[in-house]
C-alpha positions as CSV (number, residue, x, y, z in Angstrom):
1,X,0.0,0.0,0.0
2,X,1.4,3.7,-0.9
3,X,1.8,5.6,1.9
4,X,1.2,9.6,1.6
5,X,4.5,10.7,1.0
6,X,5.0,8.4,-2.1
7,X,2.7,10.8,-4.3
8,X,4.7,14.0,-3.4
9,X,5.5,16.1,-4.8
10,X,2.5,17.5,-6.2
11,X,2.6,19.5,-9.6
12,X,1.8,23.0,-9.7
13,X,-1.6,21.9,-11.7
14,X,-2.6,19.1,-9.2
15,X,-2.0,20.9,-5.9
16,X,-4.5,23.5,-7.3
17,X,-7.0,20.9,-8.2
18,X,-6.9,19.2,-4.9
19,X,-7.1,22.6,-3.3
20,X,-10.3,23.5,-5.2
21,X,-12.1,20.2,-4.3
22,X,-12.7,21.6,-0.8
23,X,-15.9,21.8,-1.5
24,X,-17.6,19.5,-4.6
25,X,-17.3,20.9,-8.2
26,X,-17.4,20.3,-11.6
27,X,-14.9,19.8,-14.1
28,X,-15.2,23.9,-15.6
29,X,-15.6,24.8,-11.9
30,X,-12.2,23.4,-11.3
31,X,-10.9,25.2,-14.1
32,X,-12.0,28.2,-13.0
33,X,-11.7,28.4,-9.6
34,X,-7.6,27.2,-9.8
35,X,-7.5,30.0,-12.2
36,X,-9.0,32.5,-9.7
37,X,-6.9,31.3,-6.8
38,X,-3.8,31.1,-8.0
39,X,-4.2,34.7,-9.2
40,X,-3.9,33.5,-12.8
41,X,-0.6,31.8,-12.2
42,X,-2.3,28.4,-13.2
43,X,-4.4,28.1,-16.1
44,X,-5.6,25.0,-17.9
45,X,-7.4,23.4,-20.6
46,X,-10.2,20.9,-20.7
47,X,-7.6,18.3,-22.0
48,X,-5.3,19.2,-19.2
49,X,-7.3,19.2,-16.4
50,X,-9.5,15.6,-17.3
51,X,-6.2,13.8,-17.8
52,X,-5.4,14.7,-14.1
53,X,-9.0,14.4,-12.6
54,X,-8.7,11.1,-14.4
55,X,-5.3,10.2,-13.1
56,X,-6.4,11.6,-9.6
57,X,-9.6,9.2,-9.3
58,X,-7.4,5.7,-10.6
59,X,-5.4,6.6,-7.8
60,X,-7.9,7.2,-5.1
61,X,-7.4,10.7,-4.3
62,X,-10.3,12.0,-5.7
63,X,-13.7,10.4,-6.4
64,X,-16.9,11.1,-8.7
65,X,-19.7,12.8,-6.7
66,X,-23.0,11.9,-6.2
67,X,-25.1,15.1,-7.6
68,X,-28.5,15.2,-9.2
69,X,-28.8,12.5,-11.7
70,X,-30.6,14.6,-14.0
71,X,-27.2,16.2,-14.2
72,X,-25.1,15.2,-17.3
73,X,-21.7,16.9,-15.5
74,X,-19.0,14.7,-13.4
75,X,-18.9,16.7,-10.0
76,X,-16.2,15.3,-8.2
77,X,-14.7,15.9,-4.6
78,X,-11.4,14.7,-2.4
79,X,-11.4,11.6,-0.5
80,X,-9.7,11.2,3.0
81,X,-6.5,10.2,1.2
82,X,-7.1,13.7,-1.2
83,X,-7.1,15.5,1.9
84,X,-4.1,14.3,3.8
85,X,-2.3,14.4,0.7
86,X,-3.1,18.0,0.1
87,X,-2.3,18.6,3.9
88,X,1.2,16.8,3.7
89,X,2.5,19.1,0.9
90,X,1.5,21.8,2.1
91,X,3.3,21.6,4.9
92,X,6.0,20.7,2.9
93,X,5.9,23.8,0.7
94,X,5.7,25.9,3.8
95,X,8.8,23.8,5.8
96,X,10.8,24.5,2.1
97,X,10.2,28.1,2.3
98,X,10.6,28.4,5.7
99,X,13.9,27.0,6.1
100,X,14.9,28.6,2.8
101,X,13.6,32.3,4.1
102,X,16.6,33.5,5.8
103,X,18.8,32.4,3.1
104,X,16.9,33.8,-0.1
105,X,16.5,37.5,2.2
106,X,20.6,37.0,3.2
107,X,21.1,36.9,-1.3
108,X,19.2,40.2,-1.8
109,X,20.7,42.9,-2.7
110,X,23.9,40.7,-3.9
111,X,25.7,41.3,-7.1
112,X,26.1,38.1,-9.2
113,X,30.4,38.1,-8.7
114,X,30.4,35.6,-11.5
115,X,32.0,37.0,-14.7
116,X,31.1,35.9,-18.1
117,X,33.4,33.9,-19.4
């Protein structure tokens, strides 16, 4: 069985999906709402974002909603293992800024001393 850690890192794309399936959406809705909070850093296509919702649910991290069966769209939402996922990167996003923090404010202001050669 895969423990949590073996699916990190999370791309850019997928950590933005799984962060807007806190609450149950459809597949535009995704697109949108990654779009909207990643202050249009992260933008993708249909084709782009089904391949990963697809890839997601194989592997258990996501699952199809039940919604309205009158409704022809695929809502989906995160499962327990979605969530602790999500919740185990981001931690390790924040731990690799954090520890990097002192450093990166310590290089500002620096002159590249390399010459070109």
């Amino acid at each position: 069985m895969k423990r949590i850690e073996d699916f990190l890192p999370l791309s850019q794309a997928t950590y933005y999906i799984l962060l807007s399936l806190r609450e149950v959406r459809h597949g535009y809705a995704i697109m949108q709402d990654v779009e909207e909070i990643s202050h249009g850093e992260v933008t993708m296509g249909p084709g782009t974002l089904y391949g990963a919702l697809g890839k997601l649910e194989k592997q258990k991290i996501i699952a199809k909603a039940d919604v309205d069966e009158g409704e022809r769209r695929k809502y989906y939402r995160l499962t327990r293992l979605g969530k602790d996922i999500l919740q185990m990167e981001y931690k390790r996003l924040e731990s690799l800024v954090k520890n990097a923090s002192s450093i990166i404010k310590g290089m500002e202001g620096e002159h590249d001393d390399c010459q070109k050669v």
